[in-house]
Amino acid sequence: MPKLLPIITSHQGSGGRSALTCRFRCGDACFNEVPNTSDNEYVGDVIAGALSRRSMMRAAAVVTVAAAAGSAVIAGPGASEAAAATPDGIKGGKGKGARGLRFAPVAPNTTDAVTVPTGYEQNVVIRWGEPILRGAPAFDADQQTAKAQAGQFGYNNDFLSLLPLRGEHGRQVLVANHEYTDEILMFKGYDPENPTREQVEIAWAAHGLSVVVVEGERKGGGLRAVSRHHLNRRLTATSRFRLAGPVAGSPLVRTKADPRGTTVLGTLNNCSGGTTPWGTTLHGEENFNQYFANAAKVTDPTAAARLKRYGVAGEASERKWERFDDRFDLAKEPNEANRFGWVVELDPYDPDSTPRKRTALGRFKHEAAQPRLTHDGRPVVYMGDDEKFDYFYKFVSSKRVAKGKSRAAHEHNLTLLDEGTLYVAKLTGDSPASEIDGKGTLPEDGEFDGGGKWIPLATAGPGGKAVSHVEGMTAEEVYVFTRLAGDKVGATKMDRPEDIEPSPHTGKVYVALTNNSDRGKAGKPGADEANPRNLNKHGQVLELTERRNRADATTFAWSLFLVAGDPNDPSTYFAGFPKDRVSPISCPDNVAFDPHGNLWISTDGNQLGSHDGLFGVATRGDRRGELKQFLTMPKGAETCGPLVQERRVVVAVQHPGEVDGASVEKPASAWPDGPGRIVRPSVVSVWRKDGRDIGV
Ligand code: FEO
Ligand code: CA
Ligand code: CA
């Protein structure tokens, strides 16, 4: 019989996250009113008819044994207990599986460590506070200063990109997001009602982005940071960013400090991102709403409605930054919040460059931004808006990538994301609405699937000129209040669209929908074919196929690739793969592809009693849907930024120890440095002890 793990009590309504995560990460987004109260129709209504019947696949896929388990797990640095589950092996999982996924899956567990498969090794690449810039001091938890932090690796690493560094053997450029700060886990004796100026300024410096060169012994093996490299860089909540594209200079983004509306100080809540084919990185600004105070004092009804749609609410903010800088007080600086919620583009190879906020990509709670190219070389960027019942989008550039390494080509490529069309997705199911029962029962045709269209919202042209495609909204309004534009055109309300990743091998696009505990509640939209479970705890992954596989298509087909949860739960679905041969998975969040075309999925808020982890799943061939857990996180941590190279997996361990009641004095985790040392979010690399490729 399977051994089921005890269910960890989670913060009601928030997936498996702790209350602390909700408070610091997203300003308790799950507990405030859902911002989308528009009356868009749902996916449901439609076409029964000649449908392909795949019920047989479904029949083969039920039954079975529980929760995965692989061969032995090993504890990482700071491990204080053994893995909680007894590994007894997924059938066919040992040494077999799709190429790239041939490892013994890690069992679900609650070990306070990074647990990797047998035969794999790991190291900590860089920790919060390690000095990366010349002159920055070594980290000292008891002597933190804003000045020191501005030269050190930031807090709560999320998105990671690794870029080649030509001419420097064994070295790569690591770019990391620092999504948010957990003050209570950073500062001894932190008083949330009375933060000091120094604490606030440390938090400003601990947000943002890091660029740091890393090096390894060989193609695989551990990575370590190269401090003081000339490319190393910190961008924080006070660094200069340029607004680019159609919103630059708009009255909607002008402030007292920036009357021209072109220069913003800082980037905030950078969650995930993307890497462009022209060598830059993209960074989503996600839960920016929580940093702004006094929305309740905004009386103009239009302005108040716009703030509400973005979840900007209340009086004092969680971190009280408004006490130290007026721009965080909406009563004093009503437009400052309009300058956040964008996708940032950074050129990591030019340490003197000013990063741009690309306004043609719209403003919402940007989870990530992942590009692919059209058949004629124009970038398309897929983007999710991470909120219950919000939408997903794509931007199609009207300009082609210039090849070559000339200065002119590079400068041209830095304008690609300023001109093009922004679309929002509308999905239709192909099964009758009556067959969607809200419990995840597959409809008669054996699949949650259907079609959809990309609805144009606005098109930006040269010189920041733009046209709106939404009646009653100017182009500037569409870009700054993109959620409202999506409402007007009837976009589909999804279960928290997170990371979206096009497969470099097939062109199919994978959308992680993390969960939605409000689906089907009174007064809220009920299940539809793309979001088929009410009170959706575990989330799903949607596979989207653009018409004729063209990235710039305006219509697409879709199906649910995974319906997550315990494989014993009849509502789960793993692309038809036998469910006794998969790992349990809950709350898919960030996604990435390995060199073999397998999809890797990190989780945030596991609701099955195990710590969060990283999973690989085959998307093609007769192993399609075979999902295996590669690693698990320390206590309280979320798996972020997965990168899967031939011989190395790199993950960001975000918010370790973020457990209700924890503080610096009462830590919930001893990761990464063991008992008595402050808990530090860090980047970890994993490789095979025998030096061979990952999962072959
Ligand atoms: Fe920052 Fe949507 O996770
Ligand atoms: Ca169907
Ligand atoms: Ca995320």
XYZ file of C-alpha atoms and ligand atoms in Angstrom:
701
model
C 0.000 0.000 0.000
C 1.175 3.480 -0.631
C 2.343 5.556 2.251
C 0.536 8.838 2.222
C 2.156 11.779 3.855
C 0.367 13.736 6.541
C -1.391 16.720 5.108
C 0.250 19.945 6.144
C -2.273 22.552 7.165
C -2.186 25.293 4.599
C -3.334 28.838 4.588
C -6.972 28.517 3.592
C -7.636 29.723 0.097
C -4.051 30.127 -0.929
C -2.972 26.776 -2.222
C -0.425 25.258 0.110
C 1.352 28.488 0.900
C 1.977 29.675 4.425
C 0.305 32.865 5.645
C 3.764 34.405 5.688
C 4.202 33.740 1.982
C 0.855 35.342 1.231
C 1.686 38.378 3.293
C 5.119 39.162 1.928
C 4.875 37.703 -1.588
C 1.646 39.034 -2.948
C 0.106 41.206 -0.259
C -2.478 38.544 0.651
C -3.879 38.575 -2.895
C -5.892 35.402 -2.241
C -7.679 36.921 0.713
C -8.651 40.178 -0.822
C -11.553 40.447 -3.190
C -10.785 38.841 -6.560
C -9.984 41.843 -8.762
C -11.740 40.476 -11.839
C -15.458 41.045 -11.344
C -16.172 41.508 -15.069
C -18.996 39.475 -16.556
C -17.158 37.713 -19.391
C -18.762 34.514 -20.602
C -17.001 31.250 -19.893
C -15.389 28.628 -22.050
C -18.377 26.334 -21.699
C -21.021 26.721 -24.357
C -20.473 24.761 -27.446
C -20.478 22.317 -30.090
C -20.997 18.757 -29.338
C -20.476 16.853 -32.514
C -18.120 14.679 -34.323
C -15.489 14.392 -31.664
C -12.499 12.193 -31.370
C -13.137 9.692 -28.614
C -10.285 9.011 -26.363
C -12.129 7.487 -23.472
C -10.081 4.351 -23.889
C -6.954 6.219 -22.954
C -8.725 7.503 -19.934
C -9.830 4.031 -18.890
C -6.271 2.835 -19.007
C -5.156 5.739 -16.964
C -7.098 5.413 -13.761
C -6.560 2.937 -10.925
C -3.290 2.578 -9.159
C -0.726 2.994 -6.605
C 0.025 6.237 -4.959
C 2.441 8.827 -4.670
C 5.543 8.335 -6.435
C 8.649 7.211 -4.935
C 11.926 6.504 -6.431
C 15.103 5.022 -5.329
C 16.947 6.357 -2.351
C 17.106 10.072 -1.823
C 20.055 11.910 -0.471
C 19.930 14.828 1.838
C 21.486 18.067 0.790
C 23.464 20.513 2.875
C 21.646 21.368 6.064
C 19.608 18.200 6.062
C 18.282 17.446 9.487
C 16.037 14.496 8.860
C 15.596 11.711 6.374
C 13.082 11.860 3.562
C 9.672 11.077 5.007
C 8.432 8.650 2.402
C 9.719 5.185 1.864
C 10.810 5.005 -1.723
C 9.538 1.905 -3.361
C 9.900 2.815 -6.957
C 7.732 3.965 -9.796
C 7.315 1.034 -12.137
C 9.524 1.514 -15.109
C 11.074 4.524 -13.423
C 14.441 3.144 -12.524
C 16.949 4.041 -15.119
C 14.304 4.069 -17.822
C 11.982 6.642 -19.202
C 12.194 9.256 -21.877
C 15.689 10.404 -22.749
C 16.532 13.186 -20.315
C 14.223 11.726 -17.656
C 16.107 8.534 -16.856
C 16.611 9.002 -13.144
C 14.981 7.394 -10.132
C 12.337 9.878 -9.061
C 12.657 11.532 -5.678
C 9.883 10.572 -3.283
C 7.607 13.253 -1.906
C 9.073 14.274 1.438
C 9.352 16.979 4.073
C 13.113 16.945 4.505
C 14.681 20.332 5.196
C 17.098 20.017 2.310
C 17.367 19.978 -1.435
C 16.844 16.280 -2.127
C 18.100 15.005 -5.475
C 18.026 11.585 -7.164
C 20.527 8.912 -6.250
C 23.687 9.417 -8.234
C 23.345 13.193 -8.365
C 25.293 15.838 -6.481
C 24.582 19.471 -5.643
C 26.152 22.687 -4.417
C 25.018 26.155 -3.400
C 26.082 28.541 -6.156
C 25.291 31.816 -4.417
C 23.365 32.894 -1.321
C 21.442 36.008 -0.412
C 23.980 38.618 0.707
C 27.106 37.252 -0.964
C 29.146 40.151 -2.329
C 29.160 40.384 -6.104
C 30.307 43.960 -6.726
C 33.729 45.410 -6.068
C 33.895 46.874 -2.568
C 30.866 45.026 -1.203
C 31.538 43.429 2.195
C 31.016 39.792 3.125
C 27.514 39.054 4.389
C 26.976 39.634 8.092
C 23.413 38.972 9.252
C 23.927 41.192 12.306
C 25.538 44.090 10.475
C 23.323 44.519 7.427
C 23.324 47.902 5.717
C 21.613 49.171 2.586
C 24.989 50.103 1.127
C 26.303 46.582 1.612
C 23.133 44.981 0.226
C 23.329 47.106 -2.921
C 26.566 45.281 -3.792
C 25.406 41.855 -2.650
C 23.150 39.177 -4.154
C 19.518 40.086 -3.428
C 16.805 38.259 -1.508
C 14.331 35.601 -2.692
C 15.879 34.586 -6.001
C 13.240 33.617 -8.545
C 13.787 33.602 -12.355
C 17.236 32.508 -13.510
C 18.890 32.805 -16.884
C 22.313 31.465 -17.834
C 23.906 33.116 -20.844
C 27.126 32.191 -22.604
C 30.270 34.198 -21.896
C 32.554 33.997 -24.859
C 36.271 34.030 -24.316
C 36.112 33.048 -20.660
C 36.388 29.289 -20.410
C 33.844 27.535 -18.185
C 32.062 30.771 -17.369
C 28.454 31.854 -17.910
C 26.452 34.930 -17.004
C 23.760 34.249 -14.408
C 20.863 36.699 -14.258
C 18.496 36.395 -11.292
C 15.288 38.059 -10.172
C 14.813 38.968 -6.520
C 11.078 38.911 -6.211
C 10.436 40.209 -2.715
C 11.738 40.464 0.834
C 10.741 38.558 3.993
C 11.694 41.196 6.544
C 10.729 38.990 9.465
C 13.237 36.364 8.295
C 15.919 38.961 7.480
C 16.091 41.206 10.542
C 16.350 40.216 14.191
C 13.573 41.811 16.248
C 11.762 43.129 13.177
C 8.691 45.172 14.151
C 6.284 45.146 11.194
C 4.496 48.220 12.504
C 7.674 50.241 12.864
C 10.306 49.332 10.311
C 13.409 51.489 10.516
C 14.707 53.519 7.580
C 17.755 51.283 7.361
C 15.588 48.144 7.196
C 13.433 49.697 4.480
C 16.462 50.749 2.469
C 17.991 47.272 2.836
C 14.732 45.852 1.477
C 14.856 48.250 -1.492
C 18.402 47.078 -2.202
C 17.450 43.397 -1.765
C 14.726 43.636 -4.445
C 15.409 43.795 -8.177
C 17.854 41.898 -10.355
C 21.385 40.531 -10.141
C 23.848 39.842 -12.904
C 26.717 37.656 -11.720
C 29.264 35.658 -13.655
C 29.517 32.027 -12.555
C 32.063 29.367 -13.375
C 32.266 25.595 -13.197
C 35.004 23.002 -13.189
C 33.755 21.381 -16.346
C 30.644 21.188 -18.516
C 28.775 19.626 -15.608
C 29.598 19.857 -11.936
C 29.013 22.631 -9.455
C 28.940 26.320 -10.224
C 30.392 29.126 -8.151
C 30.014 32.875 -8.372
C 32.860 35.040 -9.645
C 32.738 38.092 -7.424
C 33.791 41.487 -8.805
C 33.568 40.457 -12.468
C 33.090 43.575 -14.596
C 29.699 42.299 -15.832
C 28.378 41.804 -12.301
C 25.587 44.191 -11.547
C 22.787 44.906 -9.115
C 19.584 46.665 -10.082
C 17.343 47.511 -7.150
C 14.145 49.326 -6.203
C 16.018 52.616 -6.624
C 17.970 52.029 -9.876
C 17.038 53.938 -13.034
C 14.788 52.228 -15.585
C 13.518 53.755 -18.828
C 9.911 53.486 -19.968
C 9.975 52.470 -23.640
C 7.254 51.989 -26.232
C 3.790 53.510 -26.489
C 3.360 54.558 -22.847
C 6.648 56.459 -22.528
C 5.784 60.074 -21.818
C 2.065 59.448 -21.312
C 0.274 61.624 -18.741
C -0.719 58.345 -17.058
C 2.905 57.754 -15.997
C 4.047 61.286 -15.192
C 4.942 62.081 -11.578
C 6.364 65.022 -9.657
C 9.810 63.486 -9.751
C 9.484 62.521 -13.426
C 7.304 65.111 -15.162
C 8.258 63.681 -18.579
C 7.037 60.190 -17.715
C 10.095 58.386 -19.017
C 12.303 57.395 -16.081
C 11.235 55.101 -13.253
C 13.199 54.336 -10.137
C 13.303 50.620 -9.589
C 11.730 47.366 -10.526
C 9.562 45.452 -8.049
C 8.352 41.912 -7.448
C 10.235 40.385 -10.352
C 8.864 36.911 -10.534
C 9.818 34.877 -13.557
C 11.048 36.011 -16.954
C 12.589 34.852 -20.177
C 15.717 34.900 -22.300
C 15.622 36.377 -25.791
C 17.382 35.019 -28.888
C 19.217 38.344 -29.129
C 20.934 37.929 -25.755
C 18.822 39.983 -23.380
C 16.666 38.903 -20.463
C 13.038 39.699 -19.689
C 11.707 40.128 -16.165
C 8.040 40.223 -15.139
C 6.916 42.723 -12.509
C 4.253 40.760 -10.667
C 2.542 41.688 -7.377
C 3.507 45.378 -7.513
C 0.177 46.371 -5.979
C 1.255 45.536 -2.440
C 3.934 48.236 -2.256
C 1.525 51.155 -2.653
C -0.369 52.762 0.236
C -3.571 54.745 0.497
C -5.534 53.492 -2.482
C -8.504 53.853 -0.141
C -7.963 57.630 -0.202
C -8.284 57.874 -3.976
C -11.788 59.234 -4.528
C -11.917 59.744 -8.294
C -14.165 56.835 -9.347
C -12.270 56.004 -12.559
C -8.915 56.000 -10.796
C -10.347 53.993 -7.887
C -11.850 51.374 -10.224
C -8.552 50.999 -12.048
C -6.649 50.529 -8.797
C -9.183 47.964 -7.646
C -8.880 45.965 -10.852
C -5.171 45.642 -10.092
C -5.720 44.689 -6.459
C -4.227 47.942 -5.183
C -6.169 48.477 -1.991
C -6.172 49.669 1.581
C -4.285 52.274 3.532
C -0.876 51.428 4.998
C 1.192 48.956 2.976
C 2.704 45.813 4.501
C 6.243 47.182 4.433
C 5.363 50.843 5.206
C 7.637 52.175 2.487
C 5.299 55.140 2.092
C 6.725 56.506 5.343
C 10.138 56.834 3.738
C 9.352 57.789 0.147
C 6.219 59.673 -0.958
C 6.115 57.856 -4.277
C 4.700 54.811 -2.521
C 1.780 56.906 -1.221
C -0.973 57.048 -3.854
C -2.614 59.979 -2.080
C 0.530 61.967 -2.848
C 1.686 60.383 -6.099
C -1.313 58.796 -7.824
C 0.533 57.714 -10.994
C 3.513 55.953 -9.438
C 1.765 52.552 -9.386
C 1.189 52.879 -13.167
C 4.964 52.709 -13.592
C 5.107 49.118 -12.278
C 3.520 45.921 -13.605
C 5.580 45.858 -16.817
C 8.054 43.525 -18.460
C 11.622 44.749 -18.048
C 14.287 44.051 -20.690
C 17.890 43.960 -19.505
C 21.086 43.720 -21.540
C 23.310 41.700 -19.189
C 26.358 42.122 -21.427
C 26.345 45.907 -21.064
C 26.767 46.886 -17.421
C 26.235 50.552 -18.289
C 22.936 50.073 -20.100
C 19.658 51.367 -18.698
C 17.072 48.573 -18.592
C 13.771 49.297 -20.331
C 10.202 48.696 -19.213
C 8.559 47.464 -22.436
C 5.126 49.042 -22.334
C 3.928 47.514 -25.625
C 3.680 44.211 -23.704
C 0.933 45.583 -21.467
C 0.597 46.104 -17.744
C -0.642 43.413 -15.406
C 0.805 41.071 -12.781
C 3.412 39.700 -15.140
C 4.528 36.251 -14.111
C 6.984 35.711 -16.945
C 7.702 36.557 -20.580
C 9.026 33.873 -22.877
C 9.817 34.601 -26.521
C 9.904 32.493 -29.658
C 10.346 33.605 -33.255
C 7.828 33.610 -36.092
C 8.629 31.878 -39.375
C 9.982 35.202 -40.642
C 12.075 36.046 -37.595
C 9.832 38.298 -35.509
C 9.676 37.724 -31.747
C 6.467 36.615 -30.091
C 6.296 36.829 -26.291
C 3.848 34.708 -24.265
C 2.770 36.113 -20.906
C 0.541 35.119 -17.975
C -1.216 37.404 -15.498
C -0.984 35.556 -12.194
C -4.276 36.214 -10.451
C -7.347 34.069 -9.984
C -9.663 34.515 -12.983
C -7.177 36.552 -14.983
C -5.927 36.149 -18.523
C -2.969 35.156 -20.630
C -1.529 37.154 -23.494
C 0.916 37.264 -26.355
C 2.769 40.075 -28.053
C 3.748 39.741 -31.720
C 6.477 42.096 -32.856
C 6.286 43.719 -36.259
C 10.079 43.811 -36.540
C 12.511 41.068 -37.444
C 15.515 40.097 -35.377
C 18.721 41.379 -36.951
C 21.425 38.732 -37.176
C 25.092 39.251 -36.543
C 27.069 40.902 -33.820
C 27.330 44.429 -35.155
C 26.474 47.380 -32.970
C 23.707 48.331 -35.403
C 22.143 44.860 -35.210
C 22.241 44.964 -31.430
C 20.648 48.391 -31.262
C 17.953 47.333 -33.691
C 17.179 44.262 -31.569
C 16.715 46.455 -28.518
C 13.681 47.997 -30.255
C 11.929 44.726 -31.201
C 9.593 44.762 -28.222
C 8.426 48.345 -28.739
C 6.455 47.727 -31.930
C 3.813 45.102 -32.557
C 0.406 43.870 -31.447
C -0.708 42.769 -27.994
C -3.347 39.992 -27.873
C -5.348 38.325 -25.125
C -6.532 34.693 -25.237
C -10.140 33.583 -25.501
C -10.752 29.830 -25.256
C -13.712 27.695 -26.244
C -14.305 24.114 -25.163
C -15.404 21.496 -27.710
C -17.521 19.442 -25.294
C -21.013 20.399 -24.149
C -20.959 22.517 -20.986
C -23.201 19.917 -19.357
C -20.305 17.441 -19.472
C -18.040 19.656 -17.388
C -19.048 18.662 -13.872
C -16.560 20.725 -11.867
C -14.961 17.564 -10.449
C -12.528 17.025 -13.270
C -14.425 14.132 -14.858
C -13.309 13.899 -18.471
C -16.054 14.743 -20.953
C -17.377 12.164 -23.413
C -14.737 12.925 -26.017
C -12.062 11.948 -23.507
C -10.246 15.225 -23.349
C -10.456 18.723 -21.985
C -9.811 20.528 -25.226
C -11.069 23.004 -27.751
C -10.106 26.022 -29.767
C -9.371 29.641 -29.166
C -8.480 32.968 -30.607
C -6.068 35.723 -29.873
C -8.020 38.959 -29.622
C -5.998 42.046 -30.559
C -5.957 44.797 -27.928
C -3.618 47.414 -29.372
C -0.864 47.827 -31.947
C 2.219 49.945 -31.336
C 4.157 51.452 -34.213
C 7.272 53.588 -34.676
C 7.863 56.528 -32.376
C 5.515 55.250 -29.676
C 2.422 55.794 -31.813
C -0.255 53.209 -31.151
C -3.820 52.318 -32.049
C -6.377 50.716 -29.795
C -8.521 47.787 -30.928
C -10.769 48.048 -27.877
C -13.861 50.168 -28.099
C -14.013 52.915 -25.510
C -10.325 52.737 -24.572
C -7.427 54.734 -25.967
C -4.244 52.857 -26.809
C -2.528 54.324 -23.754
C -5.376 53.095 -21.584
C -5.166 49.627 -23.117
C -1.474 49.431 -22.292
C -1.642 50.862 -18.769
C -4.917 49.164 -17.800
C -4.584 46.011 -19.867
C -6.741 43.949 -17.504
C -9.677 46.267 -18.230
C -9.100 45.832 -21.956
C -9.184 42.043 -21.489
C -12.473 42.386 -19.609
C -14.021 44.407 -22.422
C -13.180 41.921 -25.158
C -14.332 38.877 -23.198
C -10.998 37.153 -22.543
C -11.126 33.791 -20.739
C -10.821 33.779 -16.969
C -8.145 31.261 -16.082
C -6.921 29.527 -12.915
C -3.939 31.816 -12.248
C -1.835 31.817 -15.438
C 1.798 31.558 -14.415
C 4.756 30.746 -16.593
C 4.192 30.056 -20.313
C 6.854 28.317 -22.367
C 6.934 27.465 -26.065
C 8.690 24.185 -26.834
C 11.791 24.888 -28.902
C 11.321 21.425 -30.430
C 7.662 21.389 -31.447
C 6.411 24.972 -31.158
C 3.613 23.861 -28.851
C 3.085 26.280 -25.985
C 2.642 25.190 -22.350
C 0.676 27.323 -19.899
C 1.024 26.584 -16.168
C -2.222 27.312 -14.325
C -1.281 27.019 -10.699
C -4.616 26.687 -8.844
C -7.787 28.636 -8.039
C -9.475 27.967 -4.739
C -12.302 30.367 -5.662
C -13.402 28.632 -8.880
C -17.055 27.668 -8.481
C -17.618 29.506 -5.217
C -20.826 31.490 -4.835
C -20.747 34.515 -7.102
C -17.580 33.335 -8.868
C -17.219 31.671 -12.276
C -17.666 27.914 -12.218
C -15.644 25.210 -13.919
C -15.249 25.295 -17.693
C -13.418 22.967 -20.041
C -10.038 24.713 -19.678
C -10.440 25.152 -15.918
C -12.450 22.026 -15.183
C -12.290 21.733 -11.411
C -14.114 23.848 -8.866
C -12.135 24.816 -5.743
C -9.098 23.916 -7.835
C -6.301 23.109 -5.384
C -3.695 21.533 -7.617
C -3.794 23.351 -10.959
C -3.275 22.163 -14.542
C -0.960 22.611 -17.530
C -2.529 23.605 -20.828
C -0.945 22.739 -24.179
C -1.637 25.234 -26.931
C -1.011 24.615 -30.618
C -0.983 27.712 -32.785
C -2.787 27.361 -36.112
C -0.373 25.850 -38.637
C 2.167 26.072 -35.825
C 2.753 29.727 -36.672
C 3.699 31.860 -33.691
C 1.823 34.845 -35.121
C -1.418 32.906 -35.692
C -4.607 34.450 -34.370
C -6.328 31.133 -33.662
C -5.184 28.004 -31.852
C -6.197 24.592 -30.556
C -5.667 23.644 -26.935
C -5.946 20.688 -24.595
C -5.095 20.055 -20.971
C -1.775 18.235 -20.892
C -1.761 17.683 -17.131
C -4.489 17.972 -14.541
C -2.345 17.979 -11.411
C -2.723 16.275 -8.052
C -2.264 12.865 -6.479
C -2.460 10.270 -9.270
C -4.953 8.371 -7.087
C -7.316 11.313 -7.371
C -9.657 10.459 -10.265
C -9.698 14.078 -11.405
C -6.003 14.000 -12.321
C -4.760 13.397 -15.840
C -1.242 12.953 -17.159
C -1.752 13.213 -20.936
C -3.164 9.687 -20.858
C -0.001 8.106 -19.413
C -0.647 5.305 -16.878
C -1.038 6.965 -13.521
C 0.729 4.272 -11.531
C 3.925 5.402 -13.197
C 3.973 9.119 -12.431
C 4.938 11.302 -9.488
C 2.246 13.325 -7.719
C 2.432 17.043 -8.526
C 0.589 20.056 -7.164
C 0.555 23.744 -8.141
C 2.631 23.979 -11.346
C 4.330 27.358 -11.569
C 7.519 27.856 -13.581
C 8.266 25.777 -16.658
C 11.361 25.145 -18.780
C 12.525 22.783 -21.512
C 15.571 20.528 -21.424
C 17.711 19.876 -24.504
C 15.671 16.717 -25.250
C 12.321 18.515 -25.427
C 11.003 17.408 -22.039
C 9.048 19.947 -20.046
C 10.303 20.701 -16.530
C 7.852 22.083 -14.020
C 8.519 23.677 -10.650
C 5.796 23.913 -8.033
C 4.659 26.578 -5.596
C 2.379 25.636 -2.725
C 2.202 21.841 -2.879
C -1.108 20.736 -1.362
C -0.242 17.056 -1.052
C 1.787 17.255 2.128
C 5.224 17.222 0.529
C 7.603 20.095 0.058
C 7.629 21.808 -3.325
C 9.794 20.387 -6.059
C 10.952 20.141 -9.640
C 9.539 17.613 -12.113
C 10.320 16.549 -15.649
C 7.668 15.269 -18.045
C 7.887 13.888 -21.565
C 5.782 15.822 -24.089
C 6.268 13.494 -27.073
C 6.326 9.836 -27.990
C 4.919 6.893 -26.093
C 6.262 8.294 -22.821
C 4.229 11.497 -23.222
C 2.764 12.368 -19.827
C 5.307 10.369 -17.819
C 6.129 12.792 -15.043
C 8.956 12.285 -12.558
C 10.092 14.302 -9.605
C 13.725 15.375 -9.820
C 14.194 17.243 -6.567
C 12.444 18.611 -3.506
C 12.944 21.842 -1.609
C 13.858 22.676 1.989
C 11.074 23.538 4.417
C 8.917 26.493 3.430
C 10.691 26.978 0.084
C 9.341 27.235 -3.442
C 11.197 25.927 -6.489
C 12.016 28.741 -8.879
C 13.978 29.549 -12.002
C 14.551 26.029 -13.232
C 17.216 25.718 -15.892
C 18.001 22.336 -17.369
C 21.193 22.147 -19.348
C 22.824 19.020 -20.738
C 24.855 18.367 -17.637
C 23.425 20.648 -15.019
C 20.113 21.587 -13.431
C 20.011 24.963 -11.724
C 17.218 26.041 -9.385
C 16.487 29.007 -7.166
C 15.466 28.042 -3.650
C 13.066 30.832 -2.837
C 11.782 31.715 0.640
C 13.204 28.761 2.607
C 11.872 28.804 6.171
C 8.865 30.925 5.239
C 6.524 29.197 7.620
C 3.918 30.770 9.888
C 5.398 31.850 13.201
C 8.982 31.748 11.948
C 11.406 34.615 12.486
C 15.162 35.113 12.570
C 15.094 34.122 16.234
C 12.793 31.148 15.631
C 13.798 29.766 12.249
C 11.709 27.039 10.655
C 14.541 25.872 8.421
C 18.265 25.404 8.846
C 18.978 25.596 5.131
C 21.503 26.089 3.617
C 24.138 26.428 6.339
C 22.817 24.366 9.224
C 21.448 25.157 12.686
C 22.380 28.491 14.235
C 22.913 30.197 10.867
C 20.387 32.529 9.272
C 18.210 30.989 6.551
C 19.229 32.278 3.117
C 17.473 32.006 -0.233
C 20.110 30.651 -2.635
C 20.775 29.258 -6.086
C 21.647 25.547 -6.291
C 23.204 23.547 -9.112
C 22.751 19.790 -9.490
C 24.774 17.410 -11.634
C 25.513 13.740 -12.089
C 28.311 12.296 -10.023
C 29.548 10.286 -12.984
C 29.794 13.434 -15.098
C 27.329 12.256 -17.719
C 24.329 14.132 -19.105
C 21.247 14.690 -16.952
C 18.690 11.899 -17.241
C 20.235 9.788 -19.988
Fe 5.642 35.076 -8.291
Fe 3.076 33.903 -9.815
O 4.520 33.622 -8.741
Ca -13.381 18.036 -25.100
Ca 6.239 32.051 -9.941
